[in-house]
PDB file of C-alpha atoms in Angstrom:
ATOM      1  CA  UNK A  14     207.254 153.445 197.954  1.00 37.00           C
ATOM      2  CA  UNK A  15     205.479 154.803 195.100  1.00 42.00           C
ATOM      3  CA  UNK A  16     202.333 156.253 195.423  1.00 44.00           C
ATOM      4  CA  UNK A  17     200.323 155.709 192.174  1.00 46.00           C
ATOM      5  CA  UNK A  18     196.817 157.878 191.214  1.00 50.00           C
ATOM      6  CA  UNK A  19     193.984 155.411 190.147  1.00 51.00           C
ATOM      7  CA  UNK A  20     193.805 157.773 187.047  1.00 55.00           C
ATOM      8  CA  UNK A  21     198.000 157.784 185.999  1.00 57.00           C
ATOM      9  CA  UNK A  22     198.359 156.594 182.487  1.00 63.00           C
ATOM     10  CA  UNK A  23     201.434 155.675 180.846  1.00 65.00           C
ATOM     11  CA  UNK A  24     203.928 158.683 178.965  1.00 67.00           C
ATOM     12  CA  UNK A  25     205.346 157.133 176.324  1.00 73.00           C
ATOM     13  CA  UNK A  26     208.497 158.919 174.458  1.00 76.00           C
ATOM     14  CA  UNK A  27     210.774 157.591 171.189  1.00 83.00           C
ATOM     15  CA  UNK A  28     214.090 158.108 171.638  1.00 83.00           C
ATOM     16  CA  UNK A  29     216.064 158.721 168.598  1.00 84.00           C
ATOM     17  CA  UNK A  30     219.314 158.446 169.561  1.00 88.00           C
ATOM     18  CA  UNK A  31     221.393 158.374 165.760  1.00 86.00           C
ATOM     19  CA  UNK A  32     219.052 161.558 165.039  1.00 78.00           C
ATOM     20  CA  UNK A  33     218.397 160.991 160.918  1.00 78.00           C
ATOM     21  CA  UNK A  34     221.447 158.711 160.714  1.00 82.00           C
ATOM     22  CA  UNK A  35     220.790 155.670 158.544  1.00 85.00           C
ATOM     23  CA  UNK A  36     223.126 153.309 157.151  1.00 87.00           C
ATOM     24  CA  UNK A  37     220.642 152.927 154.184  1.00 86.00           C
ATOM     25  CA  UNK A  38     219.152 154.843 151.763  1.00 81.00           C
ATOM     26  CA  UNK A  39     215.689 153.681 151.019  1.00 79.00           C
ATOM     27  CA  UNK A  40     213.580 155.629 148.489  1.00 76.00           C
ATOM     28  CA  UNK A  41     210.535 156.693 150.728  1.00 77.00           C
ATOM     29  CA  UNK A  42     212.526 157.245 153.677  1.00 74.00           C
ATOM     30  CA  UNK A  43     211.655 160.591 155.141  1.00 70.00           C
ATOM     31  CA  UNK A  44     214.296 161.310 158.147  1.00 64.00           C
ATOM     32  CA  UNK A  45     217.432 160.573 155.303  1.00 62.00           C
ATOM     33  CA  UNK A  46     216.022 165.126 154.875  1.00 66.00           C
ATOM     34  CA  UNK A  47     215.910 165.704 158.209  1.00 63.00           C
ATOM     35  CA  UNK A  48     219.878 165.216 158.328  1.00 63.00           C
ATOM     36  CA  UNK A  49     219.805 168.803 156.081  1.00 66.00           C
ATOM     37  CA  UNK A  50     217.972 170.127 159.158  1.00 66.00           C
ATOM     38  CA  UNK A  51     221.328 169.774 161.293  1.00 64.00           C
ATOM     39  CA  UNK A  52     224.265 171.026 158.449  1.00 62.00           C
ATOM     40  CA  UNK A  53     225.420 173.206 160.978  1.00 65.00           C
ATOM     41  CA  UNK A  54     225.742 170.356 163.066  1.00 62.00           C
ATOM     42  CA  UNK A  55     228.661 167.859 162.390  1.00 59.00           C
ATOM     43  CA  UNK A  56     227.016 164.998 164.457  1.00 64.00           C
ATOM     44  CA  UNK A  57     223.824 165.148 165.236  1.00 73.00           C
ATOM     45  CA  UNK A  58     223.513 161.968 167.603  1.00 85.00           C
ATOM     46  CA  UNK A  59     222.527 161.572 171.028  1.00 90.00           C
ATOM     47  CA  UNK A  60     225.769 162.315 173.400  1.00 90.00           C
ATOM     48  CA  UNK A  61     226.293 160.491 176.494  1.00 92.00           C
ATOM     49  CA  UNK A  62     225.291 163.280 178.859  1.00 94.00           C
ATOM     50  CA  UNK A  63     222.307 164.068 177.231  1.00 93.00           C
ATOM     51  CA  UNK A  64     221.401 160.489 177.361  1.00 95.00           C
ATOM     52  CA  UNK A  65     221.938 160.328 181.019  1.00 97.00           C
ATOM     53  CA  UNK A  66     220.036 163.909 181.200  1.00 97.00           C
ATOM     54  CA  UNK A  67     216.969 162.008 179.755  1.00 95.00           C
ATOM     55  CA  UNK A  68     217.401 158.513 181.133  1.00 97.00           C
ATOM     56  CA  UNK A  69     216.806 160.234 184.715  1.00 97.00           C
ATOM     57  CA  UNK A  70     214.058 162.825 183.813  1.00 95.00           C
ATOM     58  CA  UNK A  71     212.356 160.235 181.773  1.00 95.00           C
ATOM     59  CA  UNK A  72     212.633 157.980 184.555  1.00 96.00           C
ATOM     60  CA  UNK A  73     211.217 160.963 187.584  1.00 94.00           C
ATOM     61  CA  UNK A  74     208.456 162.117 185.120  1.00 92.00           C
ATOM     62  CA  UNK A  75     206.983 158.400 185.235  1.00 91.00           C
ATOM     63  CA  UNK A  76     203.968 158.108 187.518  1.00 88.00           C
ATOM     64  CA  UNK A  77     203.572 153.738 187.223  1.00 90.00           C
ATOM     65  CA  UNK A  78     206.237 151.300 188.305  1.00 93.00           C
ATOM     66  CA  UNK A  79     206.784 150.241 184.763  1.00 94.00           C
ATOM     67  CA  UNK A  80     209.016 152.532 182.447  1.00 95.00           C
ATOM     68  CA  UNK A  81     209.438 151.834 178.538  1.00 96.00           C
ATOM     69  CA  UNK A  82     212.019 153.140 176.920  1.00 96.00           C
ATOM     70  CA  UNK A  83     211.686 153.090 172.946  1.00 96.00           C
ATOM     71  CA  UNK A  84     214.396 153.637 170.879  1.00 96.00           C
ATOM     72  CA  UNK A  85     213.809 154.489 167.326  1.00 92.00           C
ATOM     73  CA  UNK A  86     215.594 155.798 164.424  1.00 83.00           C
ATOM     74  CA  UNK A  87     216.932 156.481 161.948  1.00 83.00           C
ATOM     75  CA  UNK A  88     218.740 153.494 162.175  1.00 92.00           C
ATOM     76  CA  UNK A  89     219.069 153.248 166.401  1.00 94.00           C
ATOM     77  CA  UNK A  90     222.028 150.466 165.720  1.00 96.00           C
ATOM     78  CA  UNK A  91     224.409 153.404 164.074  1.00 93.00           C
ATOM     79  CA  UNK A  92     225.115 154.114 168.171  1.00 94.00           C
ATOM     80  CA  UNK A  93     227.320 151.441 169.129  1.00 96.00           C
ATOM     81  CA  UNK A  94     226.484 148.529 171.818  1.00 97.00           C
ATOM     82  CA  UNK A  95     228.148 150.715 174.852  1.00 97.00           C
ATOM     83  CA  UNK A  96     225.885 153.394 173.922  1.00 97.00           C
ATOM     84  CA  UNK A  97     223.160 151.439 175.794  1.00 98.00           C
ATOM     85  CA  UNK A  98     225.009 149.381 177.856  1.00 98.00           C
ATOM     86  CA  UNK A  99     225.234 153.160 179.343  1.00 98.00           C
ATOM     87  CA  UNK A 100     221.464 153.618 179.139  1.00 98.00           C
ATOM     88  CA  UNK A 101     221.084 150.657 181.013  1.00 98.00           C
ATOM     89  CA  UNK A 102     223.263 151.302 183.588  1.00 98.00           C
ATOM     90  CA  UNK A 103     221.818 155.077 183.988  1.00 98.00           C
ATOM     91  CA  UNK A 104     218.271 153.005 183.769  1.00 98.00           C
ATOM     92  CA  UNK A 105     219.184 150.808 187.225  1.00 98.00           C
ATOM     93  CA  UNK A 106     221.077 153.746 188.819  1.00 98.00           C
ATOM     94  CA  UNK A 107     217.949 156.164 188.274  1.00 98.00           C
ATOM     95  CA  UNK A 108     215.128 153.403 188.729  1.00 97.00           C
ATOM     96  CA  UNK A 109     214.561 153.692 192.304  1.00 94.00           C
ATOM     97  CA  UNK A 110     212.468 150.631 192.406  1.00 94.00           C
ATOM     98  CA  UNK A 111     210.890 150.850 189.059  1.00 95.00           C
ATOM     99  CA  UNK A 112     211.114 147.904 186.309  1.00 96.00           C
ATOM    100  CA  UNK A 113     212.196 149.318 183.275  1.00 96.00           C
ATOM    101  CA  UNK A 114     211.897 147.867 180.101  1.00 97.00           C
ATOM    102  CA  UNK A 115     213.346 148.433 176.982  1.00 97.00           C
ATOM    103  CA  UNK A 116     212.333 147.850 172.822  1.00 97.00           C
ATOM    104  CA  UNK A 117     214.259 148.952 169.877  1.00 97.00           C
ATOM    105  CA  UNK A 118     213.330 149.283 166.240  1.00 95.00           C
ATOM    106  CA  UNK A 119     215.995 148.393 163.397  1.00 95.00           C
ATOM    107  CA  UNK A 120     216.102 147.950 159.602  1.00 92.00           C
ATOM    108  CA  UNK A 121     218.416 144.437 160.912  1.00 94.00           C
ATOM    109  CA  UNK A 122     221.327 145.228 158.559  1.00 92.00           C
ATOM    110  CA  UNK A 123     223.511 145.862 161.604  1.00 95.00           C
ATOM    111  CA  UNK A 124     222.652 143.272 163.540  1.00 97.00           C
ATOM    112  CA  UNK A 125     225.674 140.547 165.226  1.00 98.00           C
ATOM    113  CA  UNK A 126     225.814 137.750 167.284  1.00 98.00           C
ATOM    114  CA  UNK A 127     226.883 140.501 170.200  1.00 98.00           C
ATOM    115  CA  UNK A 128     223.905 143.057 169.153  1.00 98.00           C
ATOM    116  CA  UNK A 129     221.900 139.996 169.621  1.00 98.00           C
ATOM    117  CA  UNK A 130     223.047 138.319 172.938  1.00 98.00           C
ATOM    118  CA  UNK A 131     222.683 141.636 174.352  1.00 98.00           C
ATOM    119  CA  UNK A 132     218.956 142.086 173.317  1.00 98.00           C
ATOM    120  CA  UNK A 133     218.410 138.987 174.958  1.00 98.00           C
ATOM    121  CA  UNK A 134     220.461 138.710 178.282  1.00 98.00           C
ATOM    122  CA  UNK A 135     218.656 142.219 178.727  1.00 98.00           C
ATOM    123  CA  UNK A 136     215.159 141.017 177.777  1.00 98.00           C
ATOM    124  CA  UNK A 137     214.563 144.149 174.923  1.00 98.00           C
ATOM    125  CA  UNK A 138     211.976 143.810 172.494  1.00 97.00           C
ATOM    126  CA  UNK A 139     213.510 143.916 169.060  1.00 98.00           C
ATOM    127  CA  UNK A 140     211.632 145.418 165.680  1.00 96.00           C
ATOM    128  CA  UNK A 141     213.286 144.430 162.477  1.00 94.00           C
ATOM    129  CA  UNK A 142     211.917 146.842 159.654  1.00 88.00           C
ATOM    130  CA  UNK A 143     210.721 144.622 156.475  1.00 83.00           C
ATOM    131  CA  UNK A 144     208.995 146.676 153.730  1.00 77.00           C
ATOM    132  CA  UNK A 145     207.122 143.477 152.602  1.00 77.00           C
ATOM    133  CA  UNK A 146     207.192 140.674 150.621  1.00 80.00           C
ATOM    134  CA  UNK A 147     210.744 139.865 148.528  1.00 78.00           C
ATOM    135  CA  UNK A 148     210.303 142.054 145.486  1.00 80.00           C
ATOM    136  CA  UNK A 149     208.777 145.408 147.548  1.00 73.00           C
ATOM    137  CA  UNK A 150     212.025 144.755 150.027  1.00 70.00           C
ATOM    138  CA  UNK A 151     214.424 144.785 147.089  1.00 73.00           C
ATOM    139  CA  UNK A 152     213.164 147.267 145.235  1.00 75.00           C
ATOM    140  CA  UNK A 153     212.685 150.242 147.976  1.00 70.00           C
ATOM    141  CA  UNK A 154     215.789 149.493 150.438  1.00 73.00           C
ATOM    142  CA  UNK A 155     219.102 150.767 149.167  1.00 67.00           C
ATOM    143  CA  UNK A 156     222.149 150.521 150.658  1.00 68.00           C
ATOM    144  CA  UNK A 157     224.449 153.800 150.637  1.00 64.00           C
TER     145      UNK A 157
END
């Protein structure tokens, strides 16, 4: 059992698990220069242990029953789809009785039929990234 102080209030962290990574290059995108932060750094994404380092911290430091995990970018769907299959599995190993929930923000250019089953068998809450109407859209998103 959790005991729970009438005055606890949620702790909220992004995770940015690609780092700067982006598989686009849009023109007022300010993480594409935090990539020259890193040069000494070949890849500069989230490893597996440091995931699991942070899935259980993240998970202790939590003082409700509910725990939200939000992954941001970047562009979070340049890790691929076992990436968080391991995050979830860390998530229900680590829990101990807590619901965890999950949301993830994307610019949708990555997105499959198996991206998408697997937001939905696992209940996430998906952003898709749309800079506007049609012309805005075209005109600031480039591809690489």
């Amino acid at each position: 059992m959790i005991a729970i102080s009438p005055f606890a209030k949620p702790l909220y962290v992004m995770l940015k698990p690609a780092g700067a990574l982006c598989n686009l290059a849009c023109d007022y995108c300010y993480y594409l220069e935090k990539s020259n932060l890193y040069w000494q750094v070949p890849k500069h994404v989230m490893s597996e242990e440091l995931l699991e380092k942070f899935v259980r911290e993240y998970i202790e430091s939590q003082m409700l029953p509910d725990v939200l995990f939000i992954w941001h970018g970047g562009e979070t769907l340049m890790r691929p789809l076992s990436f968080y299959k391991k995050a979830m599995e860390w998530q229900r190993r680590y829990a101990c009785g807590r619901r965890i929930d999950n949301c993830i923000q994307t610019n949708g250019t990555m997105l499959t039929d198996e991206w998408c089953e697997f937001f939905r068998d696992n209940h996430w809450l998906v952003g898709v990234s749309v800079d506007g109407p049609q012309e805005f859209h075209d005109e600031y998103r480039r591809n690489r």
